[in-house]
Amino acid sequence: MVLCTATQPAIEKWLKPYFVKEICNNHIEIFRKLKRASVRELGEITEQELLRKVNVQNQVLIIVNTKAEAHNLYDMLEEEGRFHLSTYMAPFDRKKTLDIIRGKLIQGETCRVVSTSLVAG
């Protein structure tokens, strides 16, 4: 059996008696080469500080805790290249927006996205 997942569950305790073997010996090196984003924890800052930092970025994703926070930040972002993702959106509209975002990212265009954790899927 071969398991292939980005978020492997802790299954070794159940499968170890049957033999568990990593088939990718250099996964840390592969992760380093495939890195496409950086994550920075800013700690507690005001909305105005966040907006100052975000509005100077060409491509950025902001993930906040609530839909209301996401909508509020979206309204305050500079209009060029801003996007808002929400579970309030119909799946078709969310997919359409994600397709536009992907296109902008590939082209290196301005793309500032505000969302809740729905993006993780």
PDB file of C-alpha atoms in Angstrom:
ATOM      1  CA  MET A   1       0.000   0.000   0.000  1.00  0.00           C
ATOM      2  CA  VAL A   2       1.284   3.452  -0.902  1.00  0.00           C
ATOM      3  CA  LEU A   3      -0.062   6.480   0.934  1.00  0.00           C
ATOM      4  CA  CYS A   4       0.399   9.847  -0.737  1.00  0.00           C
ATOM      5  CA  THR A   5      -0.807  12.909   1.124  1.00  0.00           C
ATOM      6  CA  ALA A   6       0.269  16.429   1.979  1.00  0.00           C
ATOM      7  CA  THR A   7      -0.985  15.988   5.533  1.00  0.00           C
ATOM      8  CA  GLN A   8      -0.093  12.477   6.540  1.00  0.00           C
ATOM      9  CA  PRO A   9      -1.944  11.280   9.609  1.00  0.00           C
ATOM     10  CA  ALA A  10      -0.069   9.663  12.494  1.00  0.00           C
ATOM     11  CA  ILE A  11      -0.559   6.107  11.298  1.00  0.00           C
ATOM     12  CA  GLU A  12       2.805   4.611  12.149  1.00  0.00           C
ATOM     13  CA  LYS A  13       1.673   3.238  15.499  1.00  0.00           C
ATOM     14  CA  TRP A  14      -0.941   1.118  13.699  1.00  0.00           C
ATOM     15  CA  LEU A  15       1.140   0.170  10.668  1.00  0.00           C
ATOM     16  CA  LYS A  16       4.615  -0.170  12.186  1.00  0.00           C
ATOM     17  CA  PRO A  17       4.100  -3.832  13.035  1.00  0.00           C
ATOM     18  CA  TYR A  18       3.386  -4.374   9.329  1.00  0.00           C
ATOM     19  CA  PHE A  19       6.332  -2.323   8.036  1.00  0.00           C
ATOM     20  CA  VAL A  20       6.399   1.391   7.294  1.00  0.00           C
ATOM     21  CA  LYS A  21       8.993   2.808   4.938  1.00  0.00           C
ATOM     22  CA  GLU A  22       9.468   6.313   3.554  1.00  0.00           C
ATOM     23  CA  ILE A  23       9.867   6.097  -0.217  1.00  0.00           C
ATOM     24  CA  CYS A  24      11.069   9.688  -0.468  1.00  0.00           C
ATOM     25  CA  ASN A  25      14.383   9.953   1.360  1.00  0.00           C
ATOM     26  CA  ASN A  26      15.036  13.636   0.729  1.00  0.00           C
ATOM     27  CA  HIS A  27      11.633  15.189   1.467  1.00  0.00           C
ATOM     28  CA  ILE A  28      13.116  18.173   3.340  1.00  0.00           C
ATOM     29  CA  GLU A  29      15.233  19.103   0.307  1.00  0.00           C
ATOM     30  CA  ILE A  30      12.222  18.669  -1.990  1.00  0.00           C
ATOM     31  CA  PHE A  31      10.110  20.927   0.262  1.00  0.00           C
ATOM     32  CA  ARG A  32      12.856  23.572   0.137  1.00  0.00           C
ATOM     33  CA  LYS A  33      13.032  23.471  -3.681  1.00  0.00           C
ATOM     34  CA  LEU A  34       9.256  23.617  -4.095  1.00  0.00           C
ATOM     35  CA  LYS A  35       8.697  26.441  -1.616  1.00  0.00           C
ATOM     36  CA  ARG A  36       6.386  29.010  -3.208  1.00  0.00           C
ATOM     37  CA  ALA A  37       5.476  31.209  -0.271  1.00  0.00           C
ATOM     38  CA  SER A  38       6.785  32.573   2.982  1.00  0.00           C
ATOM     39  CA  VAL A  39       4.807  32.932   6.177  1.00  0.00           C
ATOM     40  CA  ARG A  40       5.433  35.744   8.609  1.00  0.00           C
ATOM     41  CA  GLU A  41       3.806  35.984  12.008  1.00  0.00           C
ATOM     42  CA  LEU A  42       3.347  39.693  12.741  1.00  0.00           C
ATOM     43  CA  GLY A  43       1.951  39.355  16.237  1.00  0.00           C
ATOM     44  CA  GLU A  44      -0.653  41.851  17.298  1.00  0.00           C
ATOM     45  CA  ILE A  45      -0.782  44.927  15.076  1.00  0.00           C
ATOM     46  CA  THR A  46      -3.499  47.436  14.272  1.00  0.00           C
ATOM     47  CA  GLU A  47      -5.572  47.260  11.096  1.00  0.00           C
ATOM     48  CA  GLN A  48      -3.839  50.407   9.867  1.00  0.00           C
ATOM     49  CA  GLU A  49      -0.384  48.847  10.368  1.00  0.00           C
ATOM     50  CA  LEU A  50      -1.528  45.715   8.548  1.00  0.00           C
ATOM     51  CA  LEU A  51      -2.918  47.748   5.658  1.00  0.00           C
ATOM     52  CA  ARG A  52       0.328  49.728   5.351  1.00  0.00           C
ATOM     53  CA  LYS A  53       2.281  46.468   5.114  1.00  0.00           C
ATOM     54  CA  VAL A  54      -0.155  44.767   2.730  1.00  0.00           C
ATOM     55  CA  ASN A  55      -0.716  47.651   0.323  1.00  0.00           C
ATOM     56  CA  VAL A  56       2.990  47.759  -0.575  1.00  0.00           C
ATOM     57  CA  GLN A  57       3.096  44.031  -1.401  1.00  0.00           C
ATOM     58  CA  ASN A  58       2.589  42.905  -4.981  1.00  0.00           C
ATOM     59  CA  GLN A  59       1.196  39.499  -4.015  1.00  0.00           C
ATOM     60  CA  VAL A  60      -0.109  38.691  -0.563  1.00  0.00           C
ATOM     61  CA  LEU A  61      -2.671  36.519   1.186  1.00  0.00           C
ATOM     62  CA  ILE A  62      -4.240  37.623   4.464  1.00  0.00           C
ATOM     63  CA  ILE A  63      -6.114  34.997   6.444  1.00  0.00           C
ATOM     64  CA  VAL A  64      -8.264  36.288   9.290  1.00  0.00           C
ATOM     65  CA  ASN A  65     -10.549  34.592  11.800  1.00  0.00           C
ATOM     66  CA  THR A  66     -13.963  35.855  10.769  1.00  0.00           C
ATOM     67  CA  LYS A  67     -15.892  36.642   7.600  1.00  0.00           C
ATOM     68  CA  ALA A  68     -16.634  40.108   8.970  1.00  0.00           C
ATOM     69  CA  GLU A  69     -12.901  40.821   9.479  1.00  0.00           C
ATOM     70  CA  ALA A  70     -12.152  39.597   5.956  1.00  0.00           C
ATOM     71  CA  HIS A  71     -14.843  41.782   4.427  1.00  0.00           C
ATOM     72  CA  ASN A  72     -13.755  44.825   6.445  1.00  0.00           C
ATOM     73  CA  LEU A  73     -10.085  44.473   5.438  1.00  0.00           C
ATOM     74  CA  TYR A  74     -11.062  43.921   1.807  1.00  0.00           C
ATOM     75  CA  ASP A  75     -13.008  47.207   1.833  1.00  0.00           C
ATOM     76  CA  MET A  76      -9.949  49.043   3.166  1.00  0.00           C
ATOM     77  CA  LEU A  77      -7.395  47.597   0.707  1.00  0.00           C
ATOM     78  CA  GLU A  78      -6.266  49.555  -2.314  1.00  0.00           C
ATOM     79  CA  GLU A  79      -8.567  48.573  -5.164  1.00  0.00           C
ATOM     80  CA  GLU A  80      -5.928  47.397  -7.639  1.00  0.00           C
ATOM     81  CA  GLY A  81      -5.681  43.611  -7.532  1.00  0.00           C
ATOM     82  CA  ARG A  82      -7.739  43.101  -4.396  1.00  0.00           C
ATOM     83  CA  PHE A  83      -9.828  39.974  -3.896  1.00  0.00           C
ATOM     84  CA  HIS A  84     -12.101  38.670  -1.186  1.00  0.00           C
ATOM     85  CA  LEU A  85     -12.914  34.988  -0.702  1.00  0.00           C
ATOM     86  CA  SER A  86     -15.795  33.892   1.472  1.00  0.00           C
ATOM     87  CA  THR A  87     -17.878  30.836   2.165  1.00  0.00           C
ATOM     88  CA  TYR A  88     -20.803  33.181   1.517  1.00  0.00           C
ATOM     89  CA  MET A  89     -19.831  32.967  -2.159  1.00  0.00           C
ATOM     90  CA  ALA A  90     -21.484  30.337  -4.312  1.00  0.00           C
ATOM     91  CA  PRO A  91     -18.975  27.569  -5.200  1.00  0.00           C
ATOM     92  CA  PHE A  92     -19.072  28.620  -8.866  1.00  0.00           C
ATOM     93  CA  ASP A  93     -18.232  32.251  -7.980  1.00  0.00           C
ATOM     94  CA  ARG A  94     -15.492  31.197  -5.560  1.00  0.00           C
ATOM     95  CA  LYS A  95     -13.927  28.967  -8.241  1.00  0.00           C
ATOM     96  CA  LYS A  96     -14.148  31.782 -10.785  1.00  0.00           C
ATOM     97  CA  THR A  97     -12.424  34.168  -8.367  1.00  0.00           C
ATOM     98  CA  LEU A  98      -9.718  31.597  -7.593  1.00  0.00           C
ATOM     99  CA  ASP A  99      -9.101  31.114 -11.328  1.00  0.00           C
ATOM    100  CA  ILE A 100      -8.616  34.878 -11.746  1.00  0.00           C
ATOM    101  CA  ILE A 101      -6.280  34.949  -8.727  1.00  0.00           C
ATOM    102  CA  ARG A 102      -4.211  32.050 -10.119  1.00  0.00           C
ATOM    103  CA  GLY A 103      -3.888  33.867 -13.441  1.00  0.00           C
ATOM    104  CA  LYS A 104      -2.678  37.050 -11.754  1.00  0.00           C
ATOM    105  CA  LEU A 105      -0.161  35.109  -9.664  1.00  0.00           C
ATOM    106  CA  ILE A 106       1.231  33.350 -12.735  1.00  0.00           C
ATOM    107  CA  GLN A 107       1.523  36.667 -14.614  1.00  0.00           C
ATOM    108  CA  GLY A 108       3.203  38.341 -11.608  1.00  0.00           C
ATOM    109  CA  GLU A 109       0.410  40.912 -11.407  1.00  0.00           C
ATOM    110  CA  THR A 110      -0.799  42.624  -8.258  1.00  0.00           C
ATOM    111  CA  CYS A 111      -2.929  40.238  -6.240  1.00  0.00           C
ATOM    112  CA  ARG A 112      -3.969  40.940  -2.650  1.00  0.00           C
ATOM    113  CA  VAL A 113      -6.353  38.360  -1.239  1.00  0.00           C
ATOM    114  CA  VAL A 114      -8.268  38.526   2.030  1.00  0.00           C
ATOM    115  CA  SER A 115      -9.996  35.409   3.284  1.00  0.00           C
ATOM    116  CA  THR A 116     -10.862  33.236   6.216  1.00  0.00           C
ATOM    117  CA  SER A 117      -9.336  29.774   6.488  1.00  0.00           C
ATOM    118  CA  LEU A 118     -11.552  28.438   3.676  1.00  0.00           C
ATOM    119  CA  VAL A 119      -8.512  28.923   1.428  1.00  0.00           C
ATOM    120  CA  ALA A 120      -6.762  25.991   3.071  1.00  0.00           C
ATOM    121  CA  GLY A 121      -8.886  23.567   1.059  1.00  0.00           C
TER     122      GLY A 121
END
